[in-house]
Amino acid sequence: MTSKHIYSTTNLSDLQLKEQGNCLFSARKYDDAINCYSKAIIKNPTNATYFTNRALCNLKLKRWDLCCQDCRRALDIDANLLKGHFFLGQGLMEIDSFDEAIKHLQRAYDLSKEQKQNFGDDITLQLRLARKKHWNVLEEKRIHQEIELQSYLNRLIKGDMENRLGQLKLNDNVHEEQLKEKQQEIEQECDDHIKELNNIFSKVDERRKKRDVPDFLCGKISFEILTEPVITPSGITYERKDIEEHLQRVGHFDPVTRVKLTQDQLIPNFSMKEVVDSFIAENEWSLDY
């Protein structure tokens, strides 16, 4: 609900309205901040920042659709607005539009590098989260398809048995004793096929469970599976390209421990590389993770 306090906005410029909105945002008065940003937009609808400021308020209030709407309007004004892509990616992720969310979060990450803006690990964390949620949706679909396939094949085997038993009963040349023997033979054959089929599926039962890559096999910055792991004097393992980029763009310190760090102190982590390669060899699906 909107605060009962009344904030005077009479005769304020759009910039002053934005500043007042920022103060209200800092005080976590998001609805009041939205009111100020909305008035600023009315006065100057060509300033993309006003839309992203309002989008962030809606993001905080979990109004995902309104957040996405403001971000799209901001990007219509400035297609390279980093925050527009970043907030839009987060909003889209919350409404399960993972493909588009990943696209905008990736664009935000690329822009942060191009524009040399330091967002720490915020963008990569959201990007990793969106990819993981997308992966989980695909996993749920895969599990459902495998279960449906097993059920379908079981039905086919039973249907074939019933069809053969029906044809057998129509055969006047089969004596009653032979009929029972044939029936038992067909039923046994059906049971054997079903057991064999279910055994095959039970062998891949582990694959039916949600597949996941352990966190220790992923980089601390990009959260991707390590391909060229290096270890710092603090004992933290990173992906080489990620930590080198951090040292160049952010500063000469370990992102986790904050201890001073230079590029020449990075040592290849061959033990971790061996563990990662072994995991990938046993879980080829992880290449698409």
Tab-separated table of C-alpha atoms in Angstrom:
chain	number	residue	atom	x	y	z
A	1	MET	CA	0.000	0.000	0.000
A	2	THR	CA	1.064	3.565	-0.646
A	3	SER	CA	2.487	5.417	2.351
A	4	LYS	CA	0.135	7.824	4.118
A	5	HIS	CA	2.861	10.439	4.110
A	6	ILE	CA	2.418	13.157	1.524
A	7	TYR	CA	5.477	14.141	-0.475
A	8	SER	CA	5.220	17.471	-2.222
A	9	THR	CA	5.936	17.165	-5.927
A	10	THR	CA	4.401	20.437	-6.989
A	11	ASN	CA	6.473	22.297	-9.571
A	12	LEU	CA	9.343	19.797	-9.379
A	13	SER	CA	11.317	19.070	-12.538
A	14	ASP	CA	11.585	15.541	-13.867
A	15	LEU	CA	15.148	15.337	-12.509
A	16	GLN	CA	14.011	16.462	-9.055
A	17	LEU	CA	11.184	13.921	-9.156
A	18	LYS	CA	13.699	11.219	-10.008
A	19	GLU	CA	15.936	12.249	-7.104
A	20	GLN	CA	12.966	12.189	-4.742
A	21	GLY	CA	12.036	8.795	-6.087
A	22	ASN	CA	15.575	7.574	-5.434
A	23	CYS	CA	15.360	8.718	-1.800
A	24	LEU	CA	12.050	6.920	-1.373
A	25	PHE	CA	13.495	3.803	-2.995
A	26	SER	CA	16.422	3.869	-0.552
A	27	ALA	CA	13.854	4.057	2.254
A	28	ARG	CA	12.105	1.024	0.703
A	29	LYS	CA	8.981	3.073	0.043
A	30	TYR	CA	8.608	1.496	-3.370
A	31	ASP	CA	5.032	2.566	-4.133
A	32	ASP	CA	5.851	6.181	-3.311
A	33	ALA	CA	8.986	5.955	-5.422
A	34	ILE	CA	6.910	4.599	-8.315
A	35	ASN	CA	4.635	7.623	-7.986
A	36	CYS	CA	7.602	9.982	-8.322
A	37	TYR	CA	9.112	8.115	-11.271
A	38	SER	CA	5.707	8.065	-12.990
A	39	LYS	CA	5.439	11.850	-12.652
A	40	ALA	CA	8.980	12.220	-13.964
A	41	ILE	CA	8.013	10.090	-16.986
A	42	ILE	CA	5.011	12.314	-17.667
A	43	LYS	CA	7.293	15.356	-17.695
A	44	ASN	CA	10.008	13.638	-19.746
A	45	PRO	CA	8.939	10.363	-21.432
A	46	THR	CA	12.197	10.100	-23.407
A	47	ASN	CA	14.438	9.393	-20.406
A	48	ALA	CA	14.949	5.625	-20.307
A	49	THR	CA	16.388	5.701	-16.777
A	50	TYR	CA	13.037	6.747	-15.310
A	51	PHE	CA	11.489	3.590	-16.730
A	52	THR	CA	14.224	1.309	-15.385
A	53	ASN	CA	13.983	2.984	-11.967
A	54	ARG	CA	10.260	2.273	-11.902
A	55	ALA	CA	10.924	-1.235	-13.218
A	56	LEU	CA	13.248	-1.938	-10.301
A	57	CYS	CA	10.546	-0.857	-7.846
A	58	ASN	CA	8.104	-3.235	-9.488
A	59	LEU	CA	10.764	-5.940	-9.382
A	60	LYS	CA	11.091	-5.413	-5.620
A	61	LEU	CA	7.303	-5.566	-5.290
A	62	LYS	CA	7.189	-8.758	-7.396
A	63	ARG	CA	5.041	-7.122	-10.048
A	64	TRP	CA	6.776	-9.007	-12.809
A	65	ASP	CA	4.596	-7.938	-15.753
A	66	LEU	CA	4.851	-4.242	-14.888
A	67	CYS	CA	8.610	-4.611	-14.472
A	68	CYS	CA	8.919	-6.194	-17.916
A	69	GLN	CA	6.672	-3.564	-19.446
A	70	ASP	CA	8.819	-0.682	-18.152
A	71	CYS	CA	12.035	-2.389	-19.212
A	72	ARG	CA	10.762	-2.864	-22.754
A	73	ARG	CA	9.800	0.811	-22.915
A	74	ALA	CA	13.256	1.765	-21.675
A	75	LEU	CA	14.921	-0.458	-24.286
A	76	ASP	CA	12.766	1.090	-26.999
A	77	ILE	CA	14.441	4.372	-26.064
A	78	ASP	CA	17.942	2.958	-25.556
A	79	ALA	CA	18.617	-0.581	-26.812
A	80	ASN	CA	21.994	-0.667	-25.047
A	81	LEU	CA	20.690	0.213	-21.605
A	82	LEU	CA	22.334	-2.361	-19.376
A	83	LYS	CA	19.825	-2.112	-16.524
A	84	GLY	CA	16.967	-2.455	-18.985
A	85	HIS	CA	18.242	-5.849	-20.076
A	86	PHE	CA	19.222	-6.867	-16.539
A	87	PHE	CA	15.882	-6.080	-14.896
A	88	LEU	CA	13.923	-7.429	-17.868
A	89	GLY	CA	15.851	-10.706	-17.662
A	90	GLN	CA	14.979	-11.039	-13.980
A	91	GLY	CA	11.312	-10.241	-14.558
A	92	LEU	CA	11.044	-12.690	-17.446
A	93	MET	CA	12.670	-15.419	-15.360
A	94	GLU	CA	9.984	-14.995	-12.705
A	95	ILE	CA	7.207	-15.566	-15.270
A	96	ASP	CA	9.045	-18.632	-16.632
A	97	SER	CA	10.039	-17.060	-19.958
A	98	PHE	CA	13.488	-18.576	-19.612
A	99	ASP	CA	14.718	-18.392	-23.213
A	100	GLU	CA	14.050	-14.671	-23.447
A	101	ALA	CA	15.310	-14.112	-19.892
A	102	ILE	CA	18.627	-15.765	-20.741
A	103	LYS	CA	18.914	-13.664	-23.911
A	104	HIS	CA	18.510	-10.382	-22.005
A	105	LEU	CA	20.710	-11.408	-19.080
A	106	GLN	CA	23.431	-12.457	-21.503
A	107	ARG	CA	23.095	-9.102	-23.244
A	108	ALA	CA	23.378	-7.336	-19.879
A	109	TYR	CA	26.530	-9.319	-19.128
A	110	ASP	CA	28.045	-8.457	-22.523
A	111	LEU	CA	27.188	-4.773	-22.072
A	112	SER	CA	28.778	-4.733	-18.606
A	113	LYS	CA	32.028	-5.836	-20.215
A	114	GLU	CA	31.730	-3.482	-23.185
A	115	GLN	CA	30.865	-0.499	-20.997
A	116	LYS	CA	33.288	-1.567	-18.239
A	117	GLN	CA	30.581	-1.375	-15.596
A	118	ASN	CA	31.162	-3.388	-12.447
A	119	PHE	CA	28.102	-5.300	-11.282
A	120	GLY	CA	30.189	-7.803	-9.337
A	121	ASP	CA	28.657	-11.250	-9.685
A	122	ASP	CA	25.050	-10.000	-9.779
A	123	ILE	CA	24.508	-10.494	-13.514
A	124	THR	CA	26.311	-13.823	-13.774
A	125	LEU	CA	24.417	-15.097	-10.730
A	126	GLN	CA	21.053	-14.263	-12.326
A	127	LEU	CA	22.181	-15.692	-15.656
A	128	ARG	CA	23.217	-18.938	-14.008
A	129	LEU	CA	19.911	-19.055	-12.120
A	130	ALA	CA	17.910	-18.551	-15.329
A	131	ARG	CA	19.849	-21.287	-17.114
A	132	LYS	CA	19.370	-23.630	-14.180
A	133	LYS	CA	15.616	-22.996	-14.032
A	134	HIS	CA	15.399	-23.514	-17.792
A	135	TRP	CA	17.365	-26.733	-17.448
A	136	ASN	CA	15.017	-27.951	-14.694
A	137	VAL	CA	11.984	-27.319	-16.907
A	138	LEU	CA	13.572	-29.384	-19.685
A	139	GLU	CA	14.429	-32.089	-17.147
A	140	GLU	CA	10.831	-32.277	-15.946
A	141	LYS	CA	9.709	-32.625	-19.554
A	142	ARG	CA	12.294	-35.337	-20.244
A	143	ILE	CA	11.314	-37.319	-17.144
A	144	HIS	CA	7.641	-37.111	-18.090
A	145	GLN	CA	8.393	-38.295	-21.640
A	146	GLU	CA	10.381	-41.288	-20.385
A	147	ILE	CA	7.600	-42.309	-18.008
A	148	GLU	CA	5.026	-41.920	-20.773
A	149	LEU	CA	7.172	-44.044	-23.111
A	150	GLN	CA	7.488	-46.825	-20.563
A	151	SER	CA	3.737	-46.813	-19.902
A	152	TYR	CA	3.009	-46.816	-23.636
A	153	LEU	CA	5.295	-49.809	-24.289
A	154	ASN	CA	3.746	-51.698	-21.384
A	155	ARG	CA	0.302	-51.089	-22.843
A	156	LEU	CA	1.451	-52.325	-26.259
A	157	ILE	CA	2.797	-55.568	-24.786
A	158	LYS	CA	-0.409	-56.188	-22.826
A	159	GLY	CA	-2.527	-55.297	-25.844
A	160	ASP	CA	-0.562	-57.755	-27.966
A	161	MET	CA	-1.126	-60.460	-25.328
A	162	GLU	CA	-4.870	-59.827	-25.219
A	163	ASN	CA	-5.029	-59.899	-29.016
A	164	ARG	CA	-3.177	-63.226	-29.174
A	165	LEU	CA	-5.359	-64.736	-26.427
A	166	GLY	CA	-8.466	-63.601	-28.313
A	167	GLN	CA	-7.271	-65.203	-31.549
A	168	LEU	CA	-6.398	-68.386	-29.663
A	169	LYS	CA	-9.945	-68.726	-28.312
A	170	LEU	CA	-11.321	-68.428	-31.845
A	171	ASN	CA	-9.215	-71.386	-33.005
A	172	ASP	CA	-11.547	-74.421	-32.997
A	173	ASN	CA	-8.614	-76.789	-33.664
A	174	VAL	CA	-7.131	-76.250	-30.190
A	175	HIS	CA	-8.268	-78.605	-27.447
A	176	GLU	CA	-9.129	-77.263	-23.996
A	177	GLU	CA	-5.920	-78.626	-22.440
A	178	GLN	CA	-3.817	-77.167	-25.257
A	179	LEU	CA	-5.751	-73.908	-24.921
A	180	LYS	CA	-4.796	-73.528	-21.254
A	181	GLU	CA	-1.203	-74.401	-22.044
A	182	LYS	CA	-1.047	-71.878	-24.874
A	183	GLN	CA	-2.716	-69.231	-22.716
A	184	GLN	CA	-0.135	-69.721	-19.968
A	185	GLU	CA	2.651	-69.589	-22.550
A	186	ILE	CA	1.376	-66.300	-24.004
A	187	GLU	CA	0.823	-64.793	-20.548
A	188	GLN	CA	4.290	-65.862	-19.426
A	189	GLU	CA	5.825	-64.409	-22.571
A	190	CYS	CA	4.009	-61.132	-21.877
A	191	ASP	CA	5.236	-61.074	-18.265
A	192	ASP	CA	8.803	-61.749	-19.413
A	193	HIS	CA	8.671	-58.916	-21.935
A	194	ILE	CA	7.258	-56.507	-19.370
A	195	LYS	CA	9.926	-57.478	-16.834
A	196	GLU	CA	12.653	-57.062	-19.436
A	197	LEU	CA	11.283	-53.692	-20.489
A	198	ASN	CA	10.982	-52.433	-16.915
A	199	ASN	CA	14.476	-53.688	-16.134
A	200	ILE	CA	15.824	-51.627	-19.025
A	201	PHE	CA	14.091	-48.529	-17.678
A	202	SER	CA	15.204	-49.267	-14.118
A	203	LYS	CA	18.809	-49.217	-15.311
A	204	VAL	CA	18.362	-45.623	-16.358
A	205	ASP	CA	16.324	-44.780	-13.270
A	206	GLU	CA	19.112	-42.500	-12.066
A	207	ARG	CA	18.677	-40.501	-15.256
A	208	ARG	CA	15.030	-40.033	-14.371
A	209	LYS	CA	16.070	-38.123	-11.322
A	210	LYS	CA	16.890	-34.470	-11.812
A	211	ARG	CA	20.379	-34.274	-13.203
A	212	ASP	CA	22.530	-31.585	-11.745
A	213	VAL	CA	26.141	-30.496	-11.867
A	214	PRO	CA	27.663	-30.230	-8.361
A	215	ASP	CA	28.500	-26.654	-7.417
A	216	PHE	CA	32.150	-27.501	-6.749
A	217	LEU	CA	32.585	-28.342	-10.450
A	218	CYS	CA	31.435	-24.862	-11.471
A	219	GLY	CA	33.347	-21.584	-11.513
A	220	LYS	CA	32.771	-19.114	-8.697
A	221	ILE	CA	32.237	-16.218	-11.100
A	222	SER	CA	30.420	-17.493	-14.201
A	223	PHE	CA	28.939	-20.563	-12.461
A	224	GLU	CA	29.648	-22.561	-15.624
A	225	ILE	CA	31.330	-25.984	-15.588
A	226	LEU	CA	35.069	-25.518	-15.196
A	227	THR	CA	37.114	-26.105	-18.351
A	228	GLU	CA	40.454	-24.564	-17.351
A	229	PRO	CA	40.451	-24.444	-13.546
A	230	VAL	CA	43.116	-22.465	-11.710
A	231	ILE	CA	43.656	-22.179	-7.979
A	232	THR	CA	44.632	-19.071	-5.993
A	233	PRO	CA	46.920	-18.908	-2.947
A	234	SER	CA	43.726	-18.712	-0.863
A	235	GLY	CA	42.763	-22.166	-2.138
A	236	ILE	CA	39.806	-20.994	-4.245
A	237	THR	CA	39.370	-22.500	-7.711
A	238	TYR	CA	38.187	-20.352	-10.620
A	239	GLU	CA	37.801	-20.646	-14.368
A	240	ARG	CA	40.955	-19.057	-15.781
A	241	LYS	CA	39.291	-16.642	-18.218
A	242	ASP	CA	36.819	-15.482	-15.550
A	243	ILE	CA	39.367	-14.739	-12.840
A	244	GLU	CA	41.745	-13.073	-15.312
A	245	GLU	CA	38.918	-10.848	-16.523
A	246	HIS	CA	38.059	-10.030	-12.900
A	247	LEU	CA	41.660	-9.034	-12.202
A	248	GLN	CA	41.746	-6.785	-15.263
A	249	ARG	CA	38.335	-5.146	-14.899
A	250	VAL	CA	37.528	-5.145	-11.187
A	251	GLY	CA	40.793	-5.246	-9.261
A	252	HIS	CA	43.752	-7.310	-8.110
A	253	PHE	CA	42.097	-9.287	-5.345
A	254	ASP	CA	40.472	-12.689	-4.840
A	255	PRO	CA	36.681	-12.209	-5.373
A	256	VAL	CA	35.826	-14.601	-2.542
A	257	THR	CA	38.465	-13.934	0.122
A	258	ARG	CA	39.245	-10.331	-0.997
A	259	VAL	CA	42.943	-11.117	-0.482
A	260	LYS	CA	45.394	-9.379	-2.834
A	261	LEU	CA	45.869	-11.439	-6.005
A	262	THR	CA	47.812	-11.057	-9.245
A	263	GLN	CA	47.620	-13.074	-12.448
A	264	ASP	CA	51.027	-14.691	-11.963
A	265	GLN	CA	49.762	-16.275	-8.728
A	266	LEU	CA	47.174	-18.385	-10.588
A	267	ILE	CA	48.169	-22.042	-10.704
A	268	PRO	CA	46.504	-24.694	-12.944
A	269	ASN	CA	44.350	-26.998	-10.813
A	270	PHE	CA	45.073	-30.312	-12.533
A	271	SER	CA	43.307	-32.344	-9.842
A	272	MET	CA	40.054	-30.445	-10.375
A	273	LYS	CA	40.457	-30.698	-14.145
A	274	GLU	CA	40.702	-34.487	-13.797
A	275	VAL	CA	37.569	-34.593	-11.625
A	276	VAL	CA	35.628	-32.424	-14.089
A	277	ASP	CA	36.720	-34.496	-17.107
A	278	SER	CA	35.736	-37.697	-15.309
A	279	PHE	CA	32.314	-36.272	-14.440
A	280	ILE	CA	31.690	-35.163	-18.039
A	281	ALA	CA	32.775	-38.567	-19.383
A	282	GLU	CA	30.209	-40.272	-17.145
A	283	ASN	CA	27.531	-37.628	-17.676
A	284	GLU	CA	27.607	-36.463	-21.293
A	285	TRP	CA	24.353	-34.556	-20.750
A	286	SER	CA	26.350	-32.061	-18.673
A	287	LEU	CA	27.815	-30.639	-21.898
A	288	ASP	CA	24.396	-29.068	-22.495
A	289	TYR	CA	24.052	-27.866	-18.904
